[in-house]
Short mmCIF file of C-alpha atoms in Angstrom, two decimals:
data_model
loop_
_atom_site.label_atom_id
_atom_site.label_comp_id
_atom_site.label_asym_id
_atom_site.label_seq_id
_atom_site.Cartn_x
_atom_site.Cartn_y
_atom_site.Cartn_z
CA MET A 819 128.61 85.21 111.17
CA PHE A 820 129.65 88.86 110.94
CA ALA A 821 128.43 88.97 107.34
CA LEU A 822 125.12 87.36 108.34
CA ILE A 823 124.64 89.90 111.15
CA ILE A 824 125.32 92.90 108.91
CA ALA A 825 123.16 91.53 106.10
CA GLY A 826 120.39 90.56 108.51
CA GLU A 827 119.85 94.16 109.59
CA ALA A 828 120.90 96.05 106.47
CA ILE A 829 117.98 94.49 104.60
CA PHE A 830 115.50 96.10 107.02
CA LEU A 831 117.15 99.51 107.43
CA LEU A 832 115.00 101.16 104.76
CA PRO A 833 111.53 99.67 105.37
CA PHE A 834 111.71 99.48 109.18
CA ILE A 835 114.61 101.12 111.03
CA LEU A 836 114.26 104.33 109.05
CA MET A 837 110.60 104.63 110.05
CA ARG A 838 111.13 103.43 113.62
CA VAL A 839 113.87 105.96 114.43
CA PHE A 840 113.04 108.90 112.15
CA LYS A 841 109.27 108.66 112.18
CA PRO A 842 108.74 112.14 113.71
CA VAL A 843 110.74 113.71 110.84
CA ILE A 844 109.22 111.46 108.17
CA ARG A 845 105.69 112.41 109.24
CA GLU A 846 106.46 116.06 108.63
CA ALA A 847 108.68 115.76 105.52
CA PHE A 848 106.21 113.47 103.69
CA VAL A 849 103.20 115.32 105.19
CA ILE A 850 101.84 111.94 106.23
CA SER A 851 99.92 110.68 109.27
CA ASP A 852 100.58 107.62 111.46
CA ALA A 853 97.52 105.97 109.91
CA GLN A 854 98.86 106.48 106.35
CA ILE A 855 102.25 105.11 107.42
CA GLY A 856 100.37 102.12 108.82
CA GLU A 857 98.60 101.62 105.49
CA ALA A 858 101.95 101.60 103.64
CA GLN A 859 103.42 99.09 106.08
CA ALA A 860 100.27 96.96 105.84
CA LEU A 861 100.94 96.54 102.10
CA TYR A 862 104.48 95.51 103.00
CA GLY A 863 103.02 92.91 105.34
CA ILE A 864 100.68 91.44 102.71
CA THR A 865 103.45 90.86 100.14
CA ALA A 866 105.88 89.76 102.88
CA VAL A 867 103.57 87.07 104.29
CA LEU A 868 103.24 85.49 100.84
CA SER A 869 107.01 85.75 100.40
CA TYR A 870 107.76 84.05 103.73
CA PHE A 871 106.02 80.85 102.67
CA PHE A 872 107.62 80.53 99.22
CA GLY A 873 110.96 81.83 100.48
CA GLY A 874 111.38 78.74 102.64
CA PHE A 875 111.53 76.53 99.55
CA PHE A 876 114.15 78.78 97.90
CA ALA A 877 116.31 78.63 101.04
CA ASP A 878 116.35 74.82 100.96
CA LYS A 879 117.30 74.72 97.28
CA TRP A 880 119.81 77.54 96.52
CA GLU A 881 122.88 78.87 98.28
CA ALA A 882 122.40 81.69 100.79
CA ARG A 883 125.24 83.85 99.43
CA LYS A 884 123.51 84.68 96.15
CA LEU A 885 119.99 84.90 97.60
CA LEU A 886 121.02 87.35 100.35
CA SER A 887 123.09 89.55 98.02
CA PHE A 888 120.34 89.75 95.38
CA SER A 889 117.77 90.76 98.03
CA LEU A 890 119.97 93.53 99.42
CA ILE A 891 120.61 95.07 96.01
CA LEU A 892 116.90 94.99 95.09
CA THR A 893 116.01 96.68 98.40
CA ALA A 894 118.63 99.39 97.88
CA ILE A 895 117.12 100.22 94.48
CA GLY A 896 113.90 100.99 96.35
CA GLY A 897 115.88 103.29 98.65
CA PHE A 898 116.93 105.47 95.72
CA TRP A 899 113.25 105.75 94.84
CA MET A 900 112.44 106.92 98.36
CA THR A 901 115.04 109.72 98.27
CA LEU A 902 112.77 111.46 95.75
CA ILE A 903 110.21 111.93 98.58
CA PRO A 904 107.44 110.36 96.48
CA SER A 905 103.70 110.79 96.92
CA ILE A 906 101.82 108.80 99.55
CA PHE A 907 100.45 106.46 96.85
CA THR A 908 103.94 105.80 95.48
CA LEU A 909 105.30 105.28 98.98
CA LYS A 910 102.69 102.56 99.51
CA LEU A 911 103.76 100.84 96.28
CA LEU A 912 107.37 101.04 97.45
CA TYR A 913 106.53 99.28 100.71
CA ALA A 914 104.70 96.54 98.78
CA PHE A 915 107.85 96.08 96.66
CA TRP A 916 110.03 95.92 99.79
CA GLY A 917 107.77 93.17 101.18
CA ILE A 918 109.00 90.99 98.33
CA SER A 919 112.62 92.18 98.06
CA THR A 920 113.40 91.81 101.79
CA ILE A 921 111.73 88.45 102.38
CA LEU A 922 111.26 86.17 99.35
CA PHE A 923 114.92 85.24 98.80
CA PHE A 924 116.28 86.46 102.11
CA TRP A 925 114.62 85.59 105.41
CA ALA A 926 114.52 81.79 105.47
CA SER A 927 118.05 81.70 103.98
CA LEU A 928 119.32 83.87 106.83
CA ILE A 929 117.72 81.70 109.54
CA LYS A 930 118.92 78.46 107.98
CA ALA A 931 122.50 79.77 107.64
CA THR A 932 122.45 80.87 111.30
CA ARG A 933 121.18 77.49 112.49
CA GLN A 934 123.97 75.79 110.52
CA TRP A 935 126.57 78.14 112.05
CA GLY A 936 125.59 77.21 115.61
CA ASN A 937 125.72 73.62 116.84
CA THR A 938 122.96 71.79 118.75
CA TYR A 939 123.99 73.33 122.08
CA ASN A 940 124.67 76.90 120.95
CA GLN A 941 121.42 77.88 119.27
CA GLY A 942 120.65 80.51 121.93
CA LEU A 943 124.03 82.17 121.47
CA SER A 944 123.98 81.97 117.66
CA PHE A 945 120.52 83.54 117.34
CA GLY A 946 121.30 85.95 120.18
CA LEU A 947 124.42 87.06 118.32
CA LEU A 948 122.43 87.39 115.11
CA ASP A 949 119.72 89.60 116.57
CA GLY A 950 121.99 91.41 119.03
CA GLY A 951 124.55 92.13 116.33
CA ARG A 952 121.77 93.28 114.02
CA GLY A 953 120.52 95.56 116.78
CA PHE A 954 123.95 97.10 117.37
CA PHE A 955 124.42 97.71 113.66
CA ALA A 956 120.95 99.26 113.34
CA ALA A 957 121.47 101.47 116.38
CA THR A 958 124.83 102.69 115.08
CA ILE A 959 123.33 103.54 111.69
CA ALA A 960 120.44 105.29 113.48
CA LEU A 961 122.87 107.24 115.67
CA SER A 962 124.73 108.39 112.57
CA GLY A 963 121.42 109.48 111.07
CA ALA A 964 120.55 111.37 114.24
CA GLY A 965 123.91 113.12 113.87
CA ILE A 966 122.83 114.23 110.39
CA LEU A 967 119.72 115.76 111.99
CA THR A 968 121.86 117.71 114.45
CA PHE A 969 124.27 118.82 111.71
CA PHE A 970 121.67 120.03 109.19
CA PHE A 971 119.00 121.41 111.50
CA PRO A 972 119.40 125.09 112.48
CA GLN A 973 120.60 126.01 115.96
CA LYS A 974 118.09 126.20 118.79
CA GLY A 975 115.94 129.28 118.61
CA VAL A 976 115.90 129.24 114.80
CA GLU A 977 112.80 127.91 113.07
CA ILE A 978 113.22 124.57 111.31
CA THR A 979 111.65 124.95 107.88
CA PHE A 980 109.91 122.32 105.76
CA GLU A 981 112.87 122.45 103.33
CA ASN A 982 115.28 121.71 106.22
CA LYS A 983 113.30 118.59 107.08
CA VAL A 984 113.04 117.33 103.49
CA ASN A 985 116.72 117.94 102.64
CA THR A 986 117.93 116.35 105.87
CA LEU A 987 115.73 113.29 105.38
CA GLN A 988 117.02 112.89 101.82
CA TYR A 989 120.60 112.80 103.12
CA ILE A 990 119.62 110.19 105.72
CA ILE A 991 117.78 107.96 103.20
CA GLY A 992 120.57 108.32 100.64
CA THR A 993 123.25 107.38 103.17
CA ILE A 994 121.33 104.30 104.34
CA THR A 995 120.66 103.25 100.74
CA GLY A 996 124.38 103.41 99.94
CA ILE A 997 125.13 101.23 102.97
CA VAL A 998 122.59 98.60 101.87
CA PHE A 999 124.19 98.46 98.41
CA LEU A 1000 127.67 97.99 99.89
CA VAL A 1001 126.50 95.24 102.21
CA GLY A 1002 124.95 93.43 99.24
CA PHE A 1003 128.34 93.25 97.53
CA LEU A 1004 130.08 92.40 100.83
CA VAL A 1005 127.86 89.34 101.34
CA LEU A 1006 128.54 88.13 97.80
CA LYS A 1007 132.31 88.30 98.42
CA VAL A 1008 132.52 87.17 102.08
CA LEU A 1009 130.02 84.33 102.53
CA PRO A 1010 131.51 80.96 101.57
CA LYS A 1011 130.25 79.20 98.48
CA GLU A 1012 128.04 76.19 99.09
CA ASN A 1013 128.19 72.88 97.29
CA ILE A 1014 125.22 73.28 94.96
CA LYS A 1015 125.06 69.59 94.10
CA THR A 1016 124.94 68.65 97.77
CA SER A 1017 122.27 71.28 98.45
CA LYS A 1018 120.05 69.96 95.65
CA LYS A 1019 120.39 66.38 96.87
CA GLU A 1020 119.63 67.53 100.40
CA PHE A 1021 116.45 69.30 99.34
CA ILE A 1022 113.62 67.03 98.35
CA PHE A 1023 110.29 68.79 98.58
CA ASP A 1024 107.68 66.46 100.01
CA PHE A 1025 104.15 67.84 100.26
CA LYS A 1026 103.16 65.21 102.84
CA THR A 1027 106.11 66.10 105.07
CA THR A 1028 105.32 69.81 104.75
CA LEU A 1029 101.68 69.15 105.67
CA PHE A 1030 102.81 67.04 108.62
CA ILE A 1031 105.01 69.92 109.88
CA ILE A 1032 102.15 72.42 109.59
CA LYS A 1033 99.75 70.26 111.61
CA GLN A 1034 102.07 69.69 114.58
CA ARG A 1035 100.98 71.40 117.83
CA LYS A 1036 104.53 72.54 118.60
CA VAL A 1037 104.71 74.31 115.22
CA ILE A 1038 101.36 76.03 115.81
CA PHE A 1039 102.49 77.23 119.26
CA HIS A 1040 105.87 78.27 117.84
CA SER A 1041 104.09 80.40 115.23
CA LEU A 1042 102.02 82.08 117.95
CA ILE A 1043 105.14 82.82 120.02
CA ILE A 1044 106.75 84.59 117.04
CA PHE A 1045 103.46 86.37 116.29
CA CYS A 1046 103.23 87.84 119.81
CA GLY A 1047 106.93 88.63 120.02
CA TYR A 1048 106.82 90.39 116.67
CA CYS A 1049 103.77 92.43 117.69
CA SER A 1050 105.88 93.65 120.62
CA TYR A 1051 108.70 94.53 118.26
CA LYS A 1052 106.38 96.48 115.98
CA LEU A 1053 105.21 98.46 119.02
CA THR A 1054 108.74 99.85 119.50
CA GLY A 1055 107.93 102.13 116.55
CA VAL A 1056 105.81 104.32 118.86
CA TYR A 1057 108.51 104.82 121.51
CA GLY A 1058 110.03 107.82 119.74
CA THR A 1059 106.67 109.44 118.98
CA TYR A 1060 105.60 108.88 122.61
CA ALA A 1061 108.66 110.87 123.72
CA LYS A 1062 107.68 113.72 121.41
CA ASP A 1063 103.91 113.69 122.00
CA VAL A 1064 103.77 112.93 125.74
CA TRP A 1065 107.12 114.02 127.16
CA HIS A 1066 107.24 116.96 124.70
CA TYR A 1067 110.74 116.15 123.49
CA THR A 1068 112.03 117.98 120.42
CA LEU A 1069 112.44 116.08 117.12
CA GLU A 1070 116.13 115.59 117.87
CA GLU A 1071 115.56 114.47 121.47
CA ALA A 1072 112.82 112.02 120.42
CA THR A 1073 115.13 110.59 117.74
CA TYR A 1074 117.98 110.11 120.22
CA PHE A 1075 115.59 108.37 122.63
CA ALA A 1076 114.59 105.95 119.84
CA VAL A 1077 118.30 105.34 119.15
CA PHE A 1078 118.92 104.67 122.86
CA ILE A 1079 116.16 102.03 122.81
CA GLN A 1080 117.82 100.43 119.78
CA TYR A 1081 121.07 99.99 121.75
CA LEU A 1082 119.22 97.87 124.31
CA ARG A 1083 118.63 95.27 121.61
CA PRO A 1084 122.19 93.82 121.45
CA LEU A 1085 122.45 93.89 125.26
CA ALA A 1086 119.19 91.96 125.68
CA ALA A 1087 119.47 89.52 122.75
CA ILE A 1088 123.10 88.45 123.29
CA SER A 1089 122.88 88.16 127.08
CA ILE A 1090 119.60 86.22 127.02
CA GLY A 1091 120.93 83.98 124.22
CA TRP A 1092 124.03 83.11 126.25
CA ILE A 1093 121.90 82.39 129.34
CA ALA A 1094 119.46 80.30 127.26
CA ASP A 1095 122.23 77.87 126.29
CA LYS A 1096 122.88 77.24 130.00
CA PHE A 1097 119.23 76.33 130.49
CA VAL A 1098 116.55 75.88 127.79
CA PRO A 1099 115.64 78.74 125.37
CA SER A 1100 111.87 78.17 125.60
CA LYS A 1101 111.96 78.48 129.41
CA LEU A 1102 113.33 82.04 129.17
CA ILE A 1103 110.54 83.12 126.85
CA ILE A 1104 108.12 82.91 129.81
CA PRO A 1105 109.74 85.73 131.89
CA SER A 1106 110.19 87.79 128.71
CA PHE A 1107 106.44 87.82 128.04
CA SER A 1108 105.76 88.40 131.76
CA ILE A 1109 107.90 91.57 131.72
CA LEU A 1110 105.96 92.84 128.70
CA ILE A 1111 102.64 92.27 130.45
CA LEU A 1112 103.68 94.21 133.57
CA ALA A 1113 105.31 97.11 131.68
CA SER A 1114 102.39 97.59 129.26
CA LEU A 1115 99.92 97.54 132.17
CA LEU A 1116 101.93 100.28 133.89
CA LEU A 1117 101.98 102.46 130.77
CA GLY A 1118 98.32 101.77 130.10
CA PHE A 1119 96.73 102.39 133.47
CA ILE A 1120 98.93 104.95 135.21
CA ASP A 1121 98.76 108.59 134.15
CA PHE A 1122 102.39 109.69 134.46
CA LYS A 1123 102.69 113.40 135.10
CA ASP A 1124 105.75 115.41 134.12
CA ASP A 1125 107.31 114.82 137.54
CA PHE A 1126 107.23 111.06 137.02
CA ILE A 1127 108.69 110.74 133.53
CA PHE A 1128 111.40 108.49 134.96
CA ILE A 1129 108.74 105.83 135.76
CA SER A 1130 107.41 105.69 132.20
CA PHE A 1131 111.02 105.91 130.94
CA THR A 1132 111.90 102.84 133.03
CA SER A 1133 108.79 101.03 131.80
CA PHE A 1134 109.93 101.51 128.21
CA ILE A 1135 113.36 100.09 129.09
CA PHE A 1136 111.74 96.96 130.54
CA MET A 1137 109.42 96.64 127.52
CA ALA A 1138 112.37 96.95 125.16
CA PHE A 1139 114.39 94.39 127.13
CA GLY A 1140 111.51 91.91 127.08
CA THR A 1141 110.90 92.49 123.37
CA TYR A 1142 114.53 92.13 122.30
CA SER A 1143 114.99 89.06 124.50
CA LEU A 1144 112.16 87.41 122.58
CA ARG A 1145 113.82 88.24 119.28
CA GLY A 1146 116.97 86.46 120.42
CA LEU A 1147 115.00 83.40 121.51
CA TYR A 1148 112.07 82.69 119.23
CA PHE A 1149 114.12 81.11 116.45
CA ALA A 1150 116.58 79.48 118.86
CA ILE A 1151 113.80 77.10 119.90
CA ILE A 1152 113.80 75.50 116.42
CA GLU A 1153 116.38 73.04 117.76
CA GLU A 1154 113.91 72.02 120.49
CA THR A 1155 111.43 71.00 117.79
CA LYS A 1156 114.01 68.49 116.45
CA THR A 1157 113.23 69.43 112.84
CA PRO A 1158 115.82 67.95 110.40
CA ILE A 1159 118.27 70.59 109.13
CA GLN A 1160 117.27 70.00 105.49
CA PHE A 1161 113.73 71.17 106.30
CA THR A 1162 114.80 74.28 108.24
CA GLY A 1163 113.92 76.65 105.40
CA THR A 1164 110.51 75.03 104.94
CA LEU A 1165 109.78 75.21 108.68
CA VAL A 1166 110.88 78.86 108.86
CA GLY A 1167 108.64 79.68 105.92
CA ILE A 1168 105.65 78.00 107.57
CA ILE A 1169 105.99 79.57 111.02
CA SER A 1170 106.83 82.96 109.52
CA VAL A 1171 103.56 83.11 107.57
CA VAL A 1172 101.69 83.29 110.88
CA GLY A 1173 104.47 84.79 113.00
CA PHE A 1174 105.05 87.88 110.89
CA THR A 1175 101.47 88.77 109.96
CA PRO A 1176 101.81 91.77 112.35
CA ASP A 1177 103.58 93.39 109.38
CA ILE A 1178 100.11 93.64 107.84
CA PHE A 1179 98.14 95.14 110.70
CA MET A 1180 100.32 96.27 113.62
CA SER A 1181 101.53 99.59 112.21
CA LEU A 1182 98.03 100.22 110.89
CA PHE A 1183 96.61 99.43 114.32
CA ASN A 1184 99.12 101.74 116.05
CA GLY A 1185 98.33 104.54 113.62
CA TYR A 1186 94.56 104.34 114.00
CA MET A 1187 94.77 104.00 117.78
CA LEU A 1188 96.91 107.14 118.05
CA GLY A 1189 95.21 109.31 115.41
CA LYS A 1190 96.62 112.56 114.04
CA ASN A 1191 97.51 114.41 117.26
CA PRO A 1192 97.90 111.77 119.97
CA THR A 1193 97.89 112.65 123.67
CA ILE A 1194 98.73 110.46 126.64
CA LEU A 1195 95.14 109.12 126.60
CA GLU A 1196 95.54 107.60 123.11
CA TYR A 1197 98.85 106.03 124.12
CA GLN A 1198 97.29 104.59 127.29
CA ASN A 1199 94.49 103.00 125.26
CA LEU A 1200 97.07 101.52 122.90
CA PHE A 1201 99.08 99.91 125.71
CA ILE A 1202 95.99 98.58 127.50
CA ILE A 1203 94.78 96.74 124.39
CA PHE A 1204 98.33 95.61 123.55
CA THR A 1205 98.56 93.77 126.90
CA ILE A 1206 96.39 91.02 125.41
CA ILE A 1207 99.24 90.10 123.02
CA PRO A 1208 101.94 89.09 125.57
CA ILE A 1209 99.28 87.21 127.58
CA ILE A 1210 98.56 85.10 124.47
CA GLY A 1211 102.32 84.71 123.96
CA LEU A 1212 102.77 83.47 127.52
CA LEU A 1213 100.03 80.86 127.09
CA ALA A 1214 101.49 79.78 123.71
CA THR A 1215 104.92 79.29 125.31
CA ILE A 1216 103.45 77.07 128.01
CA GLY A 1217 101.62 75.10 125.27
CA PHE A 1218 104.86 74.79 123.25
CA ARG A 1219 106.76 73.39 126.22
CA LYS A 1220 104.03 70.83 126.94
CA ALA A 1221 103.96 69.79 123.26
CA ILE A 1222 107.72 69.10 123.07
CA GLN A 1223 107.71 67.32 126.44
CA ASN A 1224 104.95 64.96 125.30
CA GLU A 1225 106.82 63.80 122.19
#
């Protein structure tokens, strides 16, 4: 499980965590806007969505150990490319490549291996551990990167030059790339070998069965739950820039705030996963979406002045807790669908095609909503429109529960 946790986050350090935590520095070192970052991540989303669907079939046919390791090494190769601080066009191509390398042979294999690790009554804890452990690992890597910022940036009162930003970012990207490579080899050595003959007998692709899975109401609602939860997760990418643009934090302070938010992920995912096993995972998704609705309404409609930063700060904590709780729950409810274990990869591929489409548009949407020099008004508009997403998620959860109760 430890290897799965480390691998599960290492694969996304370069395309996601790097941008989520170090976005203020990346914008200035690459001379790139939020909208252009969104365009690059949209290309990632397009190739990733295609990879989710086909990746499910790979997961049901080949052993996870080799698939996960191969994906990590491919992704790390892209990291070396990024250390060159390429042009915006090349950066977009890199994100399209990462959409394939991080998903096609990886994602469904990871979810299937986690479901197999946990028994019928521990799905909440197993997926909570997976996402919480991933969050802790990501936050620790991000904290180390923030330490690089502090070490390489000049002392306060001294101007931070463009060269300072570029050189520091190269050290951060290079360090993360090296970690991804090492994890790729760790997975190959640590994960147990699977019985290939048994796996091939277990996997029999049946188009009719796949079509039957797609058409089920519970699968449609499950896809919508992941879609809305993932939109919320993609929104965490603006937390650090909000701190810089609205609270007027320095680059270092904004980065440390983003790291702090990352550390809420293991707390939320593991605790909610443990609680979910005492009750029913899908029931706890309802309060998670409700928290997101209330927090985003607060950030959207109330103009927090400097004297009331603590209110918006608290709202972000609640939003993060709701978001990370969803991440610990939305795959745990696979067991409630009573899908046979041999079709887990196929099911994950199907629901991920819809569930993770925010990779295509959410960063792009955030970037265009905020513009080049966002003020509190642009952020308020963003949060007001975003509120629609958790409302849809809440309704989808209610629909999911009705669908499984009527079976």
